[in-house]
Amino acid sequence: MAPEEVSNYFGKEIDWWHLGVIVYEALMGSNPFSGTSEQVVIHHLVTKGIEIPEQLPKKYQTLLRGLLTREKSKRWGYEQIKAWLDGIEDIPVYYEYQPEISVDTSETDLKRWHREGFTEQSAKLWANLGLTIEEAKEFKEYFNYADAVEWVRAGFRSGKAAYKWYETGVETEETVLYENFGINPKQAARLKKEGVAAYELSKFLAAEELFEWKNLGISDVKEVVMLKRKGLGLDDVKKWKENGFELGKLIDYLSLDFGFQEAIEWRSLGFEAKKASIWRKYFSDANTAFMWMEIGFEPDEAKEFSSLDFEVSEALEWKLRGFTPEEAATWKEAGCSFEQAEAFKDKMGPSDARKLIKLERLLRVDVICFIILFLIVIADRNVEDIVVYFTFLQFLLVIVKMIRFFLNRNLKTYVADLVISVLIITITLLSLVFIAFSK
């Protein structure tokens, strides 16, 4: 029987205790409680456990101490047994054998215990814990004997006080550590919920140091532990506080997993902790994030423009004209500027707009060609008649194309417009050839 079975607890920890008893029997050739009554067995289990024989080899003493630890949460399990089998010697052991406390319960004392409702056996059990009748009565209001033993051994003399800790779900050993820091059950429960265990607390700072943190303005133990986890000590925090850095803001940043210097960088650019945390998901560099934020971008939108190789100022132009990052990228890939895209977006797609822009450029070339021939004809009255005819024909083609382009601004005659441009350019070249040869 494991100690916790006395209070009707059943869990896997019991199996490891049973294994310990089996190992004990194998090594010693007898059960540790052989020849004793059930009441005596229970009394031994809840008051002192099983004594490990000193004559056993040290290796097996360690094994039994690990398996026969009365505190079930500290008892050895699979990992520790595996380590022991692998020959590892420095495995933590929490076995604490305490010799039975012999309390002289005289007949007069027993009568007093009887008057308060205790049997002779239960009176001896409670008295052996070193409790007075009043203290034992109070413990009985909240605990059975087996559970009370743990709390009494943890140093509690009040059943009511122990029960307040019991309700928080904090382990008995942890309560002592929390008490040493002056932390009450409600505070301890909150710390436990937020992942600050008593063992970690004692690892990071001493009880007296906690008062120094309070004097610095940090009374929340969770915040103290968080700062210590980040590698910050009292001197570090004092330095930044003296330099005017808002300590509360720093704590907000650190609680969101910002590094110390990183927090300072984001804060210096005007980011609040939560906002910085959101932007940091998209941009690791605070300065880049600041540039996008300053001109009115949301983090996800800024990241999308950035991933599509848009500069900040360029992205702003596209955004102001109502383009999403994907739309802007499509129009840009088609070779359209944001002004051109804005002009065409309600009439046609990027590829059609691109064709129309080409036609517009060709029209400019056509007009230039006509002007060249026209100026030649005007300047030289003796020019060949065919050049004059070419110039007139060219004029007509340019007029036709301009009418088609401005009055019928679409791509249904795209090929025809290209042919006209080719004719105009060809006429210009032929005219220049005739002029050259005629001289």
Tab-separated table of C-alpha atoms in Angstrom, residues 133-416:
chain	number	residue	atom	x	y	z
A	133	ILE	CA	-5.913	18.941	20.668
A	134	GLU	CA	-7.219	22.277	19.363
A	135	GLU	CA	-4.884	22.212	16.377
A	136	ALA	CA	-5.778	18.604	15.609
A	137	LYS	CA	-9.502	19.438	15.786
A	138	GLU	CA	-9.056	22.259	13.322
A	139	PHE	CA	-7.131	20.043	10.905
A	140	LYS	CA	-9.876	17.395	11.155
A	141	GLU	CA	-12.402	19.954	9.946
A	142	TYR	CA	-10.569	20.273	6.636
A	143	PHE	CA	-8.402	17.173	6.127
A	144	ASN	CA	-8.229	13.486	6.790
A	145	TYR	CA	-5.193	12.359	8.727
A	146	ALA	CA	-3.129	11.216	5.725
A	147	ASP	CA	-3.487	14.578	3.968
A	148	ALA	CA	-2.942	16.551	7.166
A	149	VAL	CA	0.438	14.903	7.687
A	150	GLU	CA	1.882	16.621	4.599
A	151	TRP	CA	0.708	20.061	5.718
A	152	VAL	CA	1.893	19.643	9.299
A	153	ARG	CA	5.305	18.553	8.085
A	154	ALA	CA	5.382	21.574	5.805
A	155	GLY	CA	5.151	23.687	8.951
A	156	PHE	CA	1.438	24.470	9.165
A	157	ARG	CA	-0.231	24.487	12.581
A	158	SER	CA	-3.578	25.772	11.366
A	159	GLY	CA	-5.867	23.521	9.385
A	160	LYS	CA	-7.807	26.508	8.087
A	161	ALA	CA	-4.672	28.227	6.770
A	162	ALA	CA	-3.480	24.989	5.186
A	163	TYR	CA	-6.877	24.494	3.532
A	164	LYS	CA	-6.694	27.926	1.873
A	165	TRP	CA	-3.490	26.799	0.223
A	166	TYR	CA	-4.978	23.397	-0.575
A	167	GLU	CA	-7.821	25.060	-2.522
A	168	THR	CA	-5.336	26.824	-4.802
A	169	GLY	CA	-4.001	23.481	-6.039
A	170	VAL	CA	-0.458	24.455	-5.090
A	171	GLU	CA	1.758	21.586	-3.959
A	172	THR	CA	2.572	21.436	-0.237
A	173	GLU	CA	6.286	22.010	-0.732
A	174	GLU	CA	5.587	24.996	-2.941
A	175	THR	CA	3.426	26.653	-0.311
A	176	VAL	CA	6.409	26.891	2.006
A	177	LEU	CA	8.439	28.649	-0.692
A	178	TYR	CA	5.583	31.026	-1.479
A	179	GLU	CA	5.108	31.740	2.230
A	180	ASN	CA	8.795	32.605	2.523
A	181	PHE	CA	8.238	35.314	-0.083
A	182	GLY	CA	5.217	36.691	1.733
A	183	ILE	CA	2.896	35.584	-1.053
A	184	ASN	CA	-0.673	34.708	-0.075
A	185	PRO	CA	-2.706	31.813	-1.557
A	186	LYS	CA	-4.592	33.979	-4.081
A	187	GLN	CA	-1.388	35.514	-5.369
A	188	ALA	CA	0.252	32.091	-5.534
A	189	ALA	CA	-2.649	30.662	-7.523
A	190	ARG	CA	-2.369	33.498	-10.031
A	191	LEU	CA	1.379	33.043	-10.332
A	192	LYS	CA	0.946	29.312	-10.821
A	193	LYS	CA	-1.652	29.914	-13.514
A	194	GLU	CA	0.718	32.285	-15.286
A	195	GLY	CA	3.553	29.775	-15.183
A	196	VAL	CA	5.593	31.118	-12.270
A	197	ALA	CA	6.274	28.120	-10.035
A	198	ALA	CA	7.573	28.515	-6.518
A	199	TYR	CA	10.708	26.568	-7.390
A	200	GLU	CA	11.444	28.978	-10.239
A	201	LEU	CA	10.806	31.919	-7.927
A	202	SER	CA	13.314	30.658	-5.416
A	203	LYS	CA	15.755	29.990	-8.249
A	204	PHE	CA	15.618	33.569	-9.535
A	205	LEU	CA	15.667	35.621	-6.365
A	206	ALA	CA	15.874	35.592	-2.620
A	207	ALA	CA	12.956	36.679	-0.447
A	208	GLU	CA	14.708	39.844	0.706
A	209	GLU	CA	15.421	40.813	-2.912
A	210	LEU	CA	11.696	40.919	-3.585
A	211	PHE	CA	11.390	43.874	-1.226
A	212	GLU	CA	14.071	45.721	-3.189
A	213	TRP	CA	12.031	45.263	-6.359
A	214	LYS	CA	8.967	46.589	-4.569
A	215	ASN	CA	10.941	49.663	-3.510
A	216	LEU	CA	11.811	50.142	-7.168
A	217	GLY	CA	8.112	50.215	-8.008
A	218	ILE	CA	7.620	46.635	-9.188
A	219	SER	CA	5.386	44.848	-6.725
A	220	ASP	CA	4.057	42.185	-9.100
A	221	VAL	CA	6.116	39.025	-8.566
A	222	LYS	CA	5.284	37.821	-12.076
A	223	GLU	CA	6.874	40.949	-13.532
A	224	VAL	CA	9.959	40.476	-11.371
A	225	VAL	CA	10.397	36.892	-12.582
A	226	MET	CA	9.825	37.971	-16.178
A	227	LEU	CA	12.551	40.614	-15.877
A	228	LYS	CA	14.894	38.086	-14.293
A	229	ARG	CA	14.182	35.621	-17.098
A	230	LYS	CA	15.245	38.311	-19.555
A	231	GLY	CA	18.533	38.613	-17.700
A	232	LEU	CA	17.748	41.952	-16.080
A	233	GLY	CA	18.764	42.699	-12.534
A	234	LEU	CA	17.959	45.519	-10.159
A	235	ASP	CA	20.873	47.608	-11.406
A	236	ASP	CA	19.739	47.297	-15.037
A	237	VAL	CA	16.225	48.433	-14.264
A	238	LYS	CA	17.467	51.266	-12.027
A	239	LYS	CA	19.674	52.535	-14.843
A	240	TRP	CA	16.839	52.721	-17.347
A	241	LYS	CA	14.475	54.206	-14.825
A	242	GLU	CA	17.015	56.911	-13.999
A	243	ASN	CA	17.338	57.678	-17.724
A	244	GLY	CA	13.624	58.383	-17.918
A	245	PHE	CA	12.543	55.165	-19.604
A	246	GLU	CA	9.024	54.219	-18.559
A	247	LEU	CA	9.370	50.993	-16.623
A	248	GLY	CA	5.775	49.949	-17.166
A	249	LYS	CA	6.194	50.251	-20.933
A	250	LEU	CA	9.378	48.214	-20.781
A	251	ILE	CA	7.564	45.462	-18.899
A	252	ASP	CA	4.796	45.482	-21.530
A	253	TYR	CA	7.398	44.923	-24.230
A	254	LEU	CA	9.263	42.201	-22.376
A	255	SER	CA	6.022	40.361	-21.621
A	256	LEU	CA	5.493	40.137	-25.400
A	257	ASP	CA	8.909	38.470	-25.826
A	258	PHE	CA	10.844	41.518	-26.983
A	259	GLY	CA	14.509	41.593	-26.156
A	260	PHE	CA	15.668	44.437	-23.947
A	261	GLN	CA	17.451	46.442	-26.679
A	262	GLU	CA	14.760	45.524	-29.186
A	263	ALA	CA	12.088	46.975	-26.891
A	264	ILE	CA	14.012	50.219	-26.592
A	265	GLU	CA	14.348	50.493	-30.387
A	266	TRP	CA	10.627	50.009	-31.089
A	267	ARG	CA	9.648	52.275	-28.209
A	268	SER	CA	11.949	55.059	-29.446
A	269	LEU	CA	10.046	55.073	-32.758
A	270	GLY	CA	6.737	55.611	-30.983
A	271	PHE	CA	5.398	52.050	-31.016
A	272	GLU	CA	3.289	50.887	-28.102
A	273	ALA	CA	4.051	47.305	-27.060
A	274	LYS	CA	0.976	45.672	-28.592
A	275	LYS	CA	1.283	47.612	-31.834
A	276	ALA	CA	4.990	46.799	-32.049
A	277	SER	CA	4.213	43.132	-31.499
A	278	ILE	CA	1.789	43.150	-34.446
A	279	TRP	CA	4.190	44.966	-36.796
A	280	ARG	CA	7.083	42.741	-35.761
A	281	LYS	CA	5.209	39.733	-37.152
A	282	TYR	CA	5.612	41.290	-40.601
A	283	PHE	CA	8.834	43.329	-40.284
A	284	SER	CA	11.767	42.427	-38.069
A	285	ASP	CA	13.330	45.864	-38.577
A	286	ALA	CA	11.652	48.599	-36.526
A	287	ASN	CA	12.742	51.395	-38.901
A	288	THR	CA	11.196	49.677	-41.918
A	289	ALA	CA	7.976	49.088	-40.011
A	290	PHE	CA	7.961	52.741	-38.953
A	291	MET	CA	8.252	53.996	-42.566
A	292	TRP	CA	5.227	51.960	-43.637
A	293	MET	CA	3.204	52.826	-40.557
A	294	GLU	CA	3.959	56.559	-40.803
A	295	ILE	CA	2.309	56.901	-44.232
A	296	GLY	CA	-0.826	55.060	-43.174
A	297	PHE	CA	-0.313	51.405	-44.092
A	298	GLU	CA	-1.660	48.511	-42.072
A	299	PRO	CA	0.950	45.811	-41.268
A	300	ASP	CA	-0.423	43.074	-43.529
A	301	GLU	CA	-0.939	45.475	-46.443
A	302	ALA	CA	2.548	46.909	-46.023
A	303	LYS	CA	4.071	43.447	-45.986
A	304	GLU	CA	2.213	42.490	-49.146
A	305	PHE	CA	3.429	45.573	-51.044
A	306	SER	CA	6.938	45.018	-49.724
A	307	SER	CA	6.982	41.364	-50.784
A	308	LEU	CA	6.015	42.477	-54.315
A	309	ASP	CA	9.108	44.752	-54.471
A	310	PHE	CA	7.303	48.074	-54.101
A	311	GLU	CA	9.139	50.954	-52.496
A	312	VAL	CA	7.266	52.773	-49.747
A	313	SER	CA	6.575	55.937	-51.772
A	314	GLU	CA	5.613	53.910	-54.857
A	315	ALA	CA	3.236	51.729	-52.857
A	316	LEU	CA	1.584	54.843	-51.449
A	317	GLU	CA	0.865	56.173	-54.975
A	318	TRP	CA	-0.818	52.920	-55.944
A	319	LYS	CA	-2.767	52.762	-52.692
A	320	LEU	CA	-4.022	56.356	-53.043
A	321	ARG	CA	-5.413	55.425	-56.444
A	322	GLY	CA	-7.365	52.534	-54.991
A	323	PHE	CA	-5.200	49.602	-56.077
A	324	THR	CA	-4.644	46.528	-53.923
A	325	PRO	CA	-1.092	45.118	-53.822
A	326	GLU	CA	-2.005	42.328	-56.269
A	327	GLU	CA	-3.692	44.747	-58.694
A	328	ALA	CA	-0.791	47.168	-58.507
A	329	ALA	CA	1.696	44.385	-59.218
A	330	THR	CA	-0.329	43.217	-62.245
A	331	TRP	CA	-0.548	46.700	-63.763
A	332	LYS	CA	3.100	47.383	-63.019
A	333	GLU	CA	4.141	44.101	-64.660
A	334	ALA	CA	2.163	45.128	-67.745
A	335	GLY	CA	4.386	48.210	-67.970
A	336	CYS	CA	1.803	50.751	-66.830
A	337	SER	CA	2.541	53.608	-64.487
A	338	PHE	CA	0.102	54.317	-61.654
A	339	GLU	CA	-1.299	57.316	-63.619
A	340	GLN	CA	-1.941	55.165	-66.676
A	341	ALA	CA	-3.410	52.354	-64.591
A	342	GLU	CA	-5.779	54.807	-62.927
A	343	ALA	CA	-6.937	56.102	-66.324
A	344	PHE	CA	-7.618	52.660	-67.789
A	345	LYS	CA	-8.651	50.474	-64.835
A	346	ASP	CA	-12.397	51.057	-65.234
A	347	LYS	CA	-12.306	50.498	-69.011
A	348	MET	CA	-9.992	47.566	-69.655
A	349	GLY	CA	-7.475	45.186	-68.194
A	350	PRO	CA	-3.714	45.716	-67.875
A	351	SER	CA	-2.749	43.884	-71.086
A	352	ASP	CA	-5.284	45.793	-73.229
A	353	ALA	CA	-4.203	49.052	-71.650
A	354	ARG	CA	-0.631	48.225	-72.533
A	355	LYS	CA	-1.585	47.784	-76.218
A	356	LEU	CA	-3.442	51.073	-76.219
A	357	ILE	CA	-0.423	52.836	-74.734
A	358	LYS	CA	1.709	51.409	-77.556
A	359	LEU	CA	-0.772	52.738	-80.126
A	360	GLU	CA	-0.608	56.156	-78.502
A	361	ARG	CA	3.175	56.137	-78.754
A	362	LEU	CA	3.008	55.050	-82.399
A	363	LEU	CA	0.590	57.892	-83.078
A	364	ARG	CA	3.181	60.326	-81.779
A	365	VAL	CA	5.759	58.762	-84.143
A	366	ASP	CA	3.287	59.088	-87.024
A	367	VAL	CA	2.718	62.757	-86.319
A	368	ILE	CA	6.459	63.380	-86.154
A	369	CYS	CA	6.945	61.624	-89.505
A	370	PHE	CA	4.251	63.792	-91.107
A	371	ILE	CA	5.769	66.970	-89.688
A	372	ILE	CA	9.175	66.017	-91.094
A	373	LEU	CA	7.825	65.558	-94.633
A	374	PHE	CA	5.633	68.616	-94.395
A	375	LEU	CA	8.559	70.783	-93.379
A	376	ILE	CA	10.644	69.375	-96.244
A	377	VAL	CA	7.917	70.151	-98.773
A	378	ILE	CA	7.505	73.685	-97.429
A	379	ALA	CA	11.234	74.340	-97.376
A	380	ASP	CA	11.943	72.983	-100.864
A	381	ARG	CA	9.497	74.037	-103.591
A	382	ASN	CA	11.327	71.892	-106.165
A	383	VAL	CA	10.770	68.669	-104.322
A	384	GLU	CA	9.538	65.736	-106.415
A	385	ASP	CA	5.798	65.563	-106.916
A	386	ILE	CA	5.713	62.057	-105.538
A	387	VAL	CA	6.989	63.341	-102.217
A	388	VAL	CA	4.181	65.854	-102.146
A	389	TYR	CA	1.702	63.089	-102.845
A	390	PHE	CA	3.302	60.979	-100.112
A	391	THR	CA	3.040	63.869	-97.679
A	392	PHE	CA	-0.642	64.392	-98.494
A	393	LEU	CA	-1.331	60.649	-98.133
A	394	GLN	CA	0.541	60.602	-94.882
A	395	PHE	CA	-1.525	63.544	-93.635
A	396	LEU	CA	-4.747	61.715	-94.430
A	397	LEU	CA	-3.564	58.548	-92.654
A	398	VAL	CA	-2.558	60.473	-89.545
A	399	ILE	CA	-5.929	62.237	-89.454
A	400	VAL	CA	-7.754	58.906	-89.841
A	401	LYS	CA	-5.704	57.330	-87.093
A	402	MET	CA	-6.174	60.260	-84.726
A	403	ILE	CA	-9.928	60.173	-85.246
A	404	ARG	CA	-10.013	56.413	-84.672
A	405	PHE	CA	-7.822	56.702	-81.563
A	406	PHE	CA	-9.616	59.544	-79.805
A	407	LEU	CA	-13.205	58.840	-80.875
A	408	ASN	CA	-13.067	55.067	-80.713
A	409	ARG	CA	-10.623	54.421	-77.838
A	410	ASN	CA	-10.612	50.626	-77.893
A	411	LEU	CA	-8.616	47.708	-79.244
A	412	LYS	CA	-11.052	46.277	-81.809
A	413	THR	CA	-8.981	47.785	-84.660
A	414	TYR	CA	-5.613	47.272	-82.984
A	415	VAL	CA	-4.095	45.435	-85.971
A	416	ALA	CA	-5.455	47.978	-88.465
